[in-house]
Coordinates of C-alpha atoms and ligand atoms in Angstrom, one line a residue:
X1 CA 82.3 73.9 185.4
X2 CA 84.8 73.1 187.7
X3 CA 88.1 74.3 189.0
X4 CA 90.9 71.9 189.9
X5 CA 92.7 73.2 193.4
X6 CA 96.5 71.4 192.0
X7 CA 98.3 73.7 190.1
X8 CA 99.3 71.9 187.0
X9 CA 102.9 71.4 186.5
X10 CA 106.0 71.5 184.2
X11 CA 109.4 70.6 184.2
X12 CA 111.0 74.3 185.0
X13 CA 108.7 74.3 187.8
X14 CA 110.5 71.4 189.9
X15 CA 113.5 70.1 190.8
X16 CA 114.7 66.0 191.6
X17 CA 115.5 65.5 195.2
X18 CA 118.9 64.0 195.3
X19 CA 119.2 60.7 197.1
X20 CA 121.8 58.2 198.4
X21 CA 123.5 56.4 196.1
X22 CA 125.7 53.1 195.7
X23 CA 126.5 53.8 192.0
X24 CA 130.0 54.9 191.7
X25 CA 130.2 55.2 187.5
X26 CA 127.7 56.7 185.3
X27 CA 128.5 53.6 183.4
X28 CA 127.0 51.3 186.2
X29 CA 123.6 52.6 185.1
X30 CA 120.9 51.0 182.3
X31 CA 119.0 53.0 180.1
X32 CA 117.2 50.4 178.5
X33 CA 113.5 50.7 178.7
X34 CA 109.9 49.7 176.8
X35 CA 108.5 51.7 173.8
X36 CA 105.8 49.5 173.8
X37 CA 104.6 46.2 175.3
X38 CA 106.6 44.4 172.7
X39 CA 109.2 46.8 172.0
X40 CA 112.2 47.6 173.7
X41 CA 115.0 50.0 173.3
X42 CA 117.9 50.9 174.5
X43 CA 117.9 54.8 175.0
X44 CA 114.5 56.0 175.9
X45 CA 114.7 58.3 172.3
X46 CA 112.0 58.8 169.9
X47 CA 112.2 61.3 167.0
X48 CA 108.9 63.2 166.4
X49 CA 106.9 62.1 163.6
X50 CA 107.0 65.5 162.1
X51 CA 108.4 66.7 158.3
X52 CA 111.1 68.6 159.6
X53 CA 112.3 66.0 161.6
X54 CA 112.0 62.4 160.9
X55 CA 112.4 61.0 157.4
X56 CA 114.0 57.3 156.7
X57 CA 117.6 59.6 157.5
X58 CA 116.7 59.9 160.8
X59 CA 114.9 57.0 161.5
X60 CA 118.1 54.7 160.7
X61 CA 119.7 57.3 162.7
X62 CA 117.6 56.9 165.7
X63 CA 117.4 53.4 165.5
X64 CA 121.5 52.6 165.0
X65 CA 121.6 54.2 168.5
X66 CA 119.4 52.4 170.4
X67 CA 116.3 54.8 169.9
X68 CA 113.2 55.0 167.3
X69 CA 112.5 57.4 164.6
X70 CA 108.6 57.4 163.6
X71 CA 108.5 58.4 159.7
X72 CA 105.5 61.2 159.3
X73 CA 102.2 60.1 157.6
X74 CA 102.2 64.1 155.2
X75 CA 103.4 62.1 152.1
X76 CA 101.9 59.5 149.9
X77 CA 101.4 56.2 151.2
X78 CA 103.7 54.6 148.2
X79 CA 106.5 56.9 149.8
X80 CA 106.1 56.5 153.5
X81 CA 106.1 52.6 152.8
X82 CA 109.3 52.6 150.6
X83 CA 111.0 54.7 153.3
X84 CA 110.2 52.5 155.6
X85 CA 111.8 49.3 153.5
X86 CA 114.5 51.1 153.0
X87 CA 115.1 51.2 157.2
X88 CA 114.3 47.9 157.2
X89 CA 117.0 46.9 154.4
X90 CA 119.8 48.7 156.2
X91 CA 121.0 46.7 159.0
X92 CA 120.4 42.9 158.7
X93 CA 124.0 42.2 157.8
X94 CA 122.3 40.7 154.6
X95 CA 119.9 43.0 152.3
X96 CA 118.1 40.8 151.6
X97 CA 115.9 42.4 148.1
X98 CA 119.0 44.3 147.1
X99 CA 118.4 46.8 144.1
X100 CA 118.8 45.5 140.7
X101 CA 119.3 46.2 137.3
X102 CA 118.9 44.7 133.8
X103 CA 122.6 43.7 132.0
X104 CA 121.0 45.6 128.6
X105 CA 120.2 49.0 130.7
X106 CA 122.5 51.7 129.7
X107 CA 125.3 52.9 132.8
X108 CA 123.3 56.5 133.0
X109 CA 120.4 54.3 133.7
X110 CA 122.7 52.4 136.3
X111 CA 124.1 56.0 137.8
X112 CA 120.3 57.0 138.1
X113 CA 119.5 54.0 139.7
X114 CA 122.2 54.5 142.5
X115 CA 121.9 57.9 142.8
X116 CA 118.1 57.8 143.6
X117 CA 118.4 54.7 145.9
X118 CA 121.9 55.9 147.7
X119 CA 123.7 53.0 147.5
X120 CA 126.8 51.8 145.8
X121 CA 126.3 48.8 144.2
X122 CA 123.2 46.8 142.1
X123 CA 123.2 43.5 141.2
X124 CA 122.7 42.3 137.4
X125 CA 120.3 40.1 136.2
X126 CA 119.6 38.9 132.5
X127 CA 116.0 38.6 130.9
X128 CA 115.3 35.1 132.5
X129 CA 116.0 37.2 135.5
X130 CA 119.3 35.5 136.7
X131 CA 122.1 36.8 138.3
X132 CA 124.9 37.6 135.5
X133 CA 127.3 40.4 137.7
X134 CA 127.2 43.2 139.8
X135 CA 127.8 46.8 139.5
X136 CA 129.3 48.8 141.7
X137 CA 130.5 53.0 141.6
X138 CA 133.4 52.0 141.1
X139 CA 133.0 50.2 138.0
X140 CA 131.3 53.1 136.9
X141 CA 134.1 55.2 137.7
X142 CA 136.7 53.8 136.4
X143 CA 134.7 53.0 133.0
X144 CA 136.1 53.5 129.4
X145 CA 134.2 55.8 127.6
X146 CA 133.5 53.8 124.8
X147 CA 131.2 51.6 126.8
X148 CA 127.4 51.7 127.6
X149 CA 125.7 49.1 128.6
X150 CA 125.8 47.8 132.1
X151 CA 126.8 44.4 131.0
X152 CA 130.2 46.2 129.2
X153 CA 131.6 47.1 132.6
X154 CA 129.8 44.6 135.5
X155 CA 131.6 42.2 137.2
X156 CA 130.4 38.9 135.9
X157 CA 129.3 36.0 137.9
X158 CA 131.7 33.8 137.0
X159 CA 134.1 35.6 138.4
X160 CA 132.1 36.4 141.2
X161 CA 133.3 35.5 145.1
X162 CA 129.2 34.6 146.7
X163 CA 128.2 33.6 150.0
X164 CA 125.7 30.9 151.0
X165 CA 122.8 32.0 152.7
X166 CA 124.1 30.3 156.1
X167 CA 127.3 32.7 156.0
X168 CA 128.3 34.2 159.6
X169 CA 129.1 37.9 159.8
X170 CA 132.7 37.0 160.6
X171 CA 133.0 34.6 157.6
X172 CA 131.5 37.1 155.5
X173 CA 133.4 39.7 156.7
X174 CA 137.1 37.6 156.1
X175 CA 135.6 36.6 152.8
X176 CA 135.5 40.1 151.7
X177 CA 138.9 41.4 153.0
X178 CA 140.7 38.3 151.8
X179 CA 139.3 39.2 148.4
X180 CA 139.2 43.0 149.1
X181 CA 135.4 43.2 148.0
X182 CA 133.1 45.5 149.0
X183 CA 129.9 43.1 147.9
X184 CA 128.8 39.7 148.6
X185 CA 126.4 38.0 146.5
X186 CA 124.4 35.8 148.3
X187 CA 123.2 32.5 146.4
X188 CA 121.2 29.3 147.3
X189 CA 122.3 25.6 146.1
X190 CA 120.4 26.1 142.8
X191 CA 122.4 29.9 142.1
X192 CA 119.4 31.7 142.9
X193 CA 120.3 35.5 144.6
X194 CA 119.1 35.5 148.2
X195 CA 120.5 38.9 149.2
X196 CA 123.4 40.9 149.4
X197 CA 126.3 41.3 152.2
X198 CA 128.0 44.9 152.1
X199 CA 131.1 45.6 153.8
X200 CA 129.2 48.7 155.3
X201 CA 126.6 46.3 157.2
X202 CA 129.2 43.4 158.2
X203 CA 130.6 46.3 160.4
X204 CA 127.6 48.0 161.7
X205 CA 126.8 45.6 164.6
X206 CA 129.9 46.4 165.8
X207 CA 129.6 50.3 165.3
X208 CA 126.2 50.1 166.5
X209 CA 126.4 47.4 170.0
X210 CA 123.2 49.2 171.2
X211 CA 121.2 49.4 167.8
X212 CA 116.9 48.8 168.1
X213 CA 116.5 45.6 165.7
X214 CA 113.9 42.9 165.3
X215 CA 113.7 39.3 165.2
X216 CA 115.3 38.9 162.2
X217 CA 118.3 41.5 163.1
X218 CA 117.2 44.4 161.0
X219 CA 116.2 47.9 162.2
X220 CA 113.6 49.0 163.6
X221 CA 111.3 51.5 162.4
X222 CA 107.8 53.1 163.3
X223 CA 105.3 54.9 161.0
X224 CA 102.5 57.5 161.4
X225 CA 99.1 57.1 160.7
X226 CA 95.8 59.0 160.8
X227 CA 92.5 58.2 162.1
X228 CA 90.2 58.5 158.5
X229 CA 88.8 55.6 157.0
X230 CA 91.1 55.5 154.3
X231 CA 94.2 55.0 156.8
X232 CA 93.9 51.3 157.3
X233 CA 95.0 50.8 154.0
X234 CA 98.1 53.0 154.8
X235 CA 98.4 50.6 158.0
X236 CA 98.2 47.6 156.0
X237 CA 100.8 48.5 153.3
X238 CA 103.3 49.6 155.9
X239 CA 102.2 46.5 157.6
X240 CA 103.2 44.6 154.6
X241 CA 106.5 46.5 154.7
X242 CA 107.8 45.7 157.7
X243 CA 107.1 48.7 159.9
X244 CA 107.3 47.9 163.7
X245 CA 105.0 50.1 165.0
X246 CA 102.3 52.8 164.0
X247 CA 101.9 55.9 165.7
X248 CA 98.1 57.4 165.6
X249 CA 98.8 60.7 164.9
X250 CA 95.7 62.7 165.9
X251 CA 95.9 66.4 168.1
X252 CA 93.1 65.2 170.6
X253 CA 93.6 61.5 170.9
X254 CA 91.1 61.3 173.5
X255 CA 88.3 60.6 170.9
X256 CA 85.7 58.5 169.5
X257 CA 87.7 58.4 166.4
X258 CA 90.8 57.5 167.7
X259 CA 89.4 54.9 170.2
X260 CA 87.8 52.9 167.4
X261 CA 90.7 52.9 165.5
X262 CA 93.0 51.3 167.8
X263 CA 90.1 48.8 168.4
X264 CA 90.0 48.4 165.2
X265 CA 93.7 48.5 163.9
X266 CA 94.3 45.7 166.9
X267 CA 91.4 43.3 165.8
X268 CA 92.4 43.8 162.4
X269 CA 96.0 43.1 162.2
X270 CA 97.1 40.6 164.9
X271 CA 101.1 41.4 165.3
X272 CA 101.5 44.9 165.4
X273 CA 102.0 47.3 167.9
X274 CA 99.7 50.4 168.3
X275 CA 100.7 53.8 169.9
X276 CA 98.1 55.7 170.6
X277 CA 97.3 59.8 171.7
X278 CA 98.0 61.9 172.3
X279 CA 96.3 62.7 175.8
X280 CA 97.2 64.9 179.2
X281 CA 94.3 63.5 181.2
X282 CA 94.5 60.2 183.6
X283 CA 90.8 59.2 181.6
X284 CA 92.5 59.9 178.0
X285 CA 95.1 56.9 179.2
X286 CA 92.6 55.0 180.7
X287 CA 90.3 55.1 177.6
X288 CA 93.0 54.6 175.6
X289 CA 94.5 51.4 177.0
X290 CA 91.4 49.6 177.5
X291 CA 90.8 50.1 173.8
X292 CA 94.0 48.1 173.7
X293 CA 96.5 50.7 173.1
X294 CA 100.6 49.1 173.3
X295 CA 101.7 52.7 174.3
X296 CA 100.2 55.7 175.3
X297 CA 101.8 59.4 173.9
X298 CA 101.4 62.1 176.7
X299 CA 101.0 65.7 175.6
X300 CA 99.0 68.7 174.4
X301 CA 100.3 71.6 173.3
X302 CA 104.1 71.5 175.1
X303 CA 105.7 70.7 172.4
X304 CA 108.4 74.0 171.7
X305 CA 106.3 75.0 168.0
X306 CA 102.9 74.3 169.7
X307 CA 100.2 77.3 169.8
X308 CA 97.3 74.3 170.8
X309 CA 97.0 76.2 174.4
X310 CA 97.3 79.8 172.9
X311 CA 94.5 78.8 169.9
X312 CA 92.4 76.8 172.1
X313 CA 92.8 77.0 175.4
X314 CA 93.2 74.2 176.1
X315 CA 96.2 71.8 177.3
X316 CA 97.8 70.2 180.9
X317 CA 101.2 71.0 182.2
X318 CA 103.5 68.3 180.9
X319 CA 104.5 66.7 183.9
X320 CA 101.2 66.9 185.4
X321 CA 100.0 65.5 182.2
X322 CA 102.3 62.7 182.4
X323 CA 101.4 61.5 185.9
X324 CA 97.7 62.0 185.5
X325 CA 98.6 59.7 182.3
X326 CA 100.5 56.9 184.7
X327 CA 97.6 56.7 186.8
X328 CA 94.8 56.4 184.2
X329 CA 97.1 53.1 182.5
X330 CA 97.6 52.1 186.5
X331 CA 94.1 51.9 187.2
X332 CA 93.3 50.2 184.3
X333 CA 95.7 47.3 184.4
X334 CA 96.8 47.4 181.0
X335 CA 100.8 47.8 181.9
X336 CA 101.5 49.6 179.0
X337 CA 104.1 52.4 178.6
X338 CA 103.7 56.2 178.6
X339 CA 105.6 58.3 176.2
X340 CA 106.2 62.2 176.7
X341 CA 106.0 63.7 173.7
X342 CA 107.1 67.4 173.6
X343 CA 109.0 70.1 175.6
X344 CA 112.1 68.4 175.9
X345 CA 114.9 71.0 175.5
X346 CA 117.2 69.5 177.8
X347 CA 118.3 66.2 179.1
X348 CA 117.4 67.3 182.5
X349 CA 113.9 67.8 181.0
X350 CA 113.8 64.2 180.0
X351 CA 115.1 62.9 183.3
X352 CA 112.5 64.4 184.7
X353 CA 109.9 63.5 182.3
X354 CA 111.2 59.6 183.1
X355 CA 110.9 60.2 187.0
X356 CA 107.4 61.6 186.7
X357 CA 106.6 57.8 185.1
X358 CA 106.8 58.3 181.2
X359 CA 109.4 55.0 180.0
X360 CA 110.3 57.1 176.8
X361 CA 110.5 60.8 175.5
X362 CA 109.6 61.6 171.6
X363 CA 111.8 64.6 170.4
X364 CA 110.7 67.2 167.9
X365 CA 112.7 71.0 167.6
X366 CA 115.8 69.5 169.3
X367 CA 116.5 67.3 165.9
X368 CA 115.3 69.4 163.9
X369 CA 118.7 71.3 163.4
X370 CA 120.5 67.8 163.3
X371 CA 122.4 66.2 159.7
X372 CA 119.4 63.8 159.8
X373 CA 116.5 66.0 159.5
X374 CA 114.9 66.6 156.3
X375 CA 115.9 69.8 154.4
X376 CA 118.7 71.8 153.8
X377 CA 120.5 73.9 156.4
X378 CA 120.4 78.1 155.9
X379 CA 123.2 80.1 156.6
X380 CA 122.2 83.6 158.4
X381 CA 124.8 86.1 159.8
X382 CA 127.8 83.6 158.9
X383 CA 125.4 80.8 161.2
X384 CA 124.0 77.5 159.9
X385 CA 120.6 76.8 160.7
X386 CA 117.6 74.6 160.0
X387 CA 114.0 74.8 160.0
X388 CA 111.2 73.3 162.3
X389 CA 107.7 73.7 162.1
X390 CA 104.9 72.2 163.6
X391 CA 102.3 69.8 162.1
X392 CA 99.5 72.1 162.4
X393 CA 101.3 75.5 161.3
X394 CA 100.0 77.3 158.6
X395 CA 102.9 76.1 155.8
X396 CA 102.4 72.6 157.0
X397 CA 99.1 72.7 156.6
X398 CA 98.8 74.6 152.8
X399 CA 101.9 71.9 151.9
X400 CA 99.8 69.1 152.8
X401 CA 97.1 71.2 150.5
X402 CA 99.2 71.5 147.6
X403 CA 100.5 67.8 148.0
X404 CA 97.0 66.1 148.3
X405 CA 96.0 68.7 144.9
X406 CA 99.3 67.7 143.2
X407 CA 100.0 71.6 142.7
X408 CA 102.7 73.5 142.8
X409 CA 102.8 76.7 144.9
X410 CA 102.5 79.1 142.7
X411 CA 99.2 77.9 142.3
X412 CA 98.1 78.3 145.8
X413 CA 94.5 79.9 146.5
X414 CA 94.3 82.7 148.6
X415 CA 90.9 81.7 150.2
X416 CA 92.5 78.4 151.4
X417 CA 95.5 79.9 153.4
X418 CA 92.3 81.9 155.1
X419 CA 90.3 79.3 155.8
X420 CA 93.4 77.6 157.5
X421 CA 93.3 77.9 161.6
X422 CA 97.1 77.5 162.6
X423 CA 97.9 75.3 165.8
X424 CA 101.7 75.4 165.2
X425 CA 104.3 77.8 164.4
X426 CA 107.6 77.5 161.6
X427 CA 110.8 78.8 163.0
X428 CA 114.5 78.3 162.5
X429 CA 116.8 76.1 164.8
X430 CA 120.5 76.0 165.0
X431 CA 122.1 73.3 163.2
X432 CA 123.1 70.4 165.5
X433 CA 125.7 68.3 163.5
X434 CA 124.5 64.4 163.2
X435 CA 122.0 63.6 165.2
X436 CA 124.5 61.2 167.3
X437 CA 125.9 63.8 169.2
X438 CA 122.9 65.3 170.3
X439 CA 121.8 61.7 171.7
X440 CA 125.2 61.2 173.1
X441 CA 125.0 64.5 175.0
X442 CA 121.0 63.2 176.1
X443 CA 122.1 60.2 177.4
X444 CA 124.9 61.3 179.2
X445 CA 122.6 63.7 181.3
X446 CA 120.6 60.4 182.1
X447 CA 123.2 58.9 183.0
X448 CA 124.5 61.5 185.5
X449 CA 120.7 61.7 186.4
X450 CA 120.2 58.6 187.5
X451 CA 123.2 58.3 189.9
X452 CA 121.7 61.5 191.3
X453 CA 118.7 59.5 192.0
X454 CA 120.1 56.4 193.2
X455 CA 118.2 54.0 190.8
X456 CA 120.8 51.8 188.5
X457 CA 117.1 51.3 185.7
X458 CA 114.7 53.7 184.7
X459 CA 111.9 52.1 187.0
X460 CA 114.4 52.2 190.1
X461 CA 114.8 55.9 189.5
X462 CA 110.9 56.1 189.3
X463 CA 110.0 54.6 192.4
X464 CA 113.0 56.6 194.4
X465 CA 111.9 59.7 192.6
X466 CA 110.6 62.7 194.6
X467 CA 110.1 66.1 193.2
X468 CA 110.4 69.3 194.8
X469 CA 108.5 72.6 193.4
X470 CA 110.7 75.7 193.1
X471 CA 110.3 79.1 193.0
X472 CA 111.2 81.6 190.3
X473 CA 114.4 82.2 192.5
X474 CA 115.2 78.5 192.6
X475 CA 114.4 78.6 188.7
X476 CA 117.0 81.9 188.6
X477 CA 119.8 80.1 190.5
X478 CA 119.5 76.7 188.1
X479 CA 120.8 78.1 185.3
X480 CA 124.3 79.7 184.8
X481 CA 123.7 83.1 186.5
X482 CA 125.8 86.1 187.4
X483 CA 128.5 85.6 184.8
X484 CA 129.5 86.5 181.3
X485 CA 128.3 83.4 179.0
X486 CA 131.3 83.4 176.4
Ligands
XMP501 P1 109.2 69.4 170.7 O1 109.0 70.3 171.9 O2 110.1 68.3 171.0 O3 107.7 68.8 170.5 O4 109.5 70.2 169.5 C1 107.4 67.9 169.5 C2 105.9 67.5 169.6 O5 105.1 68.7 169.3 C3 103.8 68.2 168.8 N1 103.5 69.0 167.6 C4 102.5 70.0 167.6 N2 101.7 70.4 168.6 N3 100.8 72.0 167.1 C5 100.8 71.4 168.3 O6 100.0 71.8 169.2 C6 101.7 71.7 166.1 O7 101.7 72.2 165.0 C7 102.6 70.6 166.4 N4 103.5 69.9 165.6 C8 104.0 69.0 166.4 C9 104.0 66.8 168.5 O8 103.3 66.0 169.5 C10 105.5 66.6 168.5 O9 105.9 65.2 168.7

């Protein structure tokens, strides 16, 4: 046993020294950074992969403005995959397997089909599996009663304005205001369909300057995984679907388990990139980059639903935890990237978190309330508000029961909600409007943060950083004091 003479720190104990600075707009500044060796992004933003905070809603979200969303792994892998394709379909100013539809299907079937898929239009083929026409809502709007079929009220080819598969985002985007389209068939020389151009994603780039994309200019997307057996062949299928990045999702990352299972997800599957915690100790970071980790997530138990250090006792300060972290990667020469992950509630927390030496922060409770987040918003007392709860609360933990069973609550078995140790807690959040603002208003804070510090970059504000503890009084005098809040 041993007793470490450092208090551990966290972010409400300390303060950034201010220092001279030549920046004289908070424009001036970059917030670019690395998510992973491979990976970079544009605001140093992750949402938490968490079910009450990042579905495919938020992960398009997060990645339209410059950040990451990392889609939870508490669902079947058929359903995590086909959230993560539909990310991937989204930007690319083509889609490129747009949804489709026989001619002969009736127009409820069509209707069901758009519905379920949230989109606007599906393309028609016959039984040789041809294009014939497209359908969009409108065409089922502003259909006669008397017809049924798709085929009745689809736009047919021949009367069809297409693209070639060479088409520029500015050709295709006077091709469909000339003809006042809102879809773009796109065919090769022989008339085969090769995608799909929407006037929606001809003017996202443009809406979207800072968006994270990959090579081939769609979004970008990252996906949970666990460390079981079983979870390679989750890793492979998302593999398969594009997914950008997996996260290891495991409490105590520093761990046999997780070890060989970055070893072995990297020897395995040679292009992607690996995330890998989470840990709070400078030899959790160590271990896990000379495993061959491309990031490294920093936390146990700050995160705002997290009962880890109440349950177990166990747990690091999270700034302390993040430096610790820098110096295990340091020493081992890996020049990999530390996230913080959890106990942001402000942006000053996340400047902070970036000073200390993390290149990103992942985001739980604060999106939770946001448009984006999965679930419904609850009014209470004339307020709107949505719900957060953490991974290893008790109703996470008896949903991911029932789901696994295939039962429906009302089914539930006393003894298992017993047996269930709780390492999380549900609560209610306010509701945040679109998860946009909430960035905007993050950012901004960095932005003003960095001038504060002098550095124009993350890593200039990192190696001019310099911390100063506070007392409870400097704590007191931080925050709006000795007035009436209206
Ligand atoms: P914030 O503070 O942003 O933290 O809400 C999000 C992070 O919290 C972690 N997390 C948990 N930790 N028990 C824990 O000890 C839980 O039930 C739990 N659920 C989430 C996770 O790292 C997340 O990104």
């Amino acid at each position: 046993m041993k007793i470490r003479k450092i208090k551990g720190l966290t972010f409400d104990d300390v303060l950034l020294v201010p220092s001279r600075s030549s920046i004289t707009s908070r424009n001036d500044v970059v917030t670019s950074t690395r998510l992973t060796r491979t990976i970079n992004l544009n605001i140093p933003i992750i949402s938490a992969n968490m079910d009450t905070v990042t579905e495919e809603a938020m992960a398009k979200a997060m990645a339209e403005n410059g950040g990451i969303g990392i889609i939870h792994r508490f669902m079947s892998i058929e359903h995590q995959t086909k959230q993560v394709r539909n990310v991937k379909r989204c930007q690319g100013f083509i889609v490129e397997n747009p949804y489709e539809i026989n001619q002969d299907a009736s127009i409820d079937d069509a209707k069901r089909l758009m519905k379920k898929e949230k989109v606007g239009g599906l393309v028609v083929k016959d039984n040789q599996n041809k294009l014939v026409g497209i359908i969009t809502s409108r065409d089922l709007l502003l259909a006669p009663g008397e017809f049924n079929e798709v085929k009745d009220v689809m736009t047919e080819s021949r009367n069809l304005v297409v693209a070639s598969p060479d088409i520029t985002p500015e050709a295709a985007r006077i091709l469909l205001y000339k003809h006042r389209l809102e879809k773009l068939p796109v065919l090769d020389e022989d008339g085969n369909l090769k995608g799909l151009i929407t006037a929606q994603d001809v003017v996202k780039p443009e809406m979207y300057p800072n968006a994270t994309l990959d090579e081939k200019g769609r979004l970008c997307v990252g996906a949970a995984i666990g460390v079981t057996s079983g979870e390679m062949e989750r890793a492979r299928i998302l593999i398969e679907a594009g997914v950008d990045v997996l996260v290891l999702d495991i409490a105590h990352g520093h761990a046999d388990h997780c070890i060989n299972m970055v070893k072995r997800l990297k020897s395995t599957f040679e292009n992607i990139q690996v995330i890998a915690g989470n840990v709070a100790t400078e030899s959790g970071a160590f271990d896990l980059a000379e495993a061959g980790a491309d990031a490294i997530k920093v936390g146990i138990g700050p995160g705002s639903i997290c009962t880890t250090r109440i349950v177990t006792g166990y747990g690091v300060p999270q700034l302390t935890a993040i430096m610790d972290s820098v110096k295990g990667v340091q020493e081992s020469k890996k020049n990999i990237p530390i996230i913080a992950d959890g106990g942001v509630r402000f942006s000053g927390d996340m400047v902070k978190a970036l000073a200390a030496g993390a290149e990103t922060v992942m985001v739980g409770s604060l999106f939770a309330g946001t448009e984006e987040a999965p679930g419904s918003a609850v009014i209470r007392d004339g307020q709107k508000f949505k719900v957060v709860r953490g991974m290893a609360s008790l109703g996470a933990a008896m949903g991911r029961k029932l789901t696994e069973r295939g039962e429906d609550e009302s089914a539930e078995d006393q003894e298992d909600w017993d047996k269930v140790i709780p390492e999380g807690v549900e609560a209610v959040v306010p509701y945040r409007g679109k998860v946009e603002e909430v960035l905007f208003q993050l950012v901004g804070g960095l932005r003003s943060g960095l001038s504060y510090g002098g550095g124009k970059t993350i890593r200039e504000m990192q190696e001019k950083a310099e911390f100063i503890e506070i007392t409870p009084a400097g704590y007191r005098e931080s925050r709006p004091h000795d007035v009436d809040r209206v």
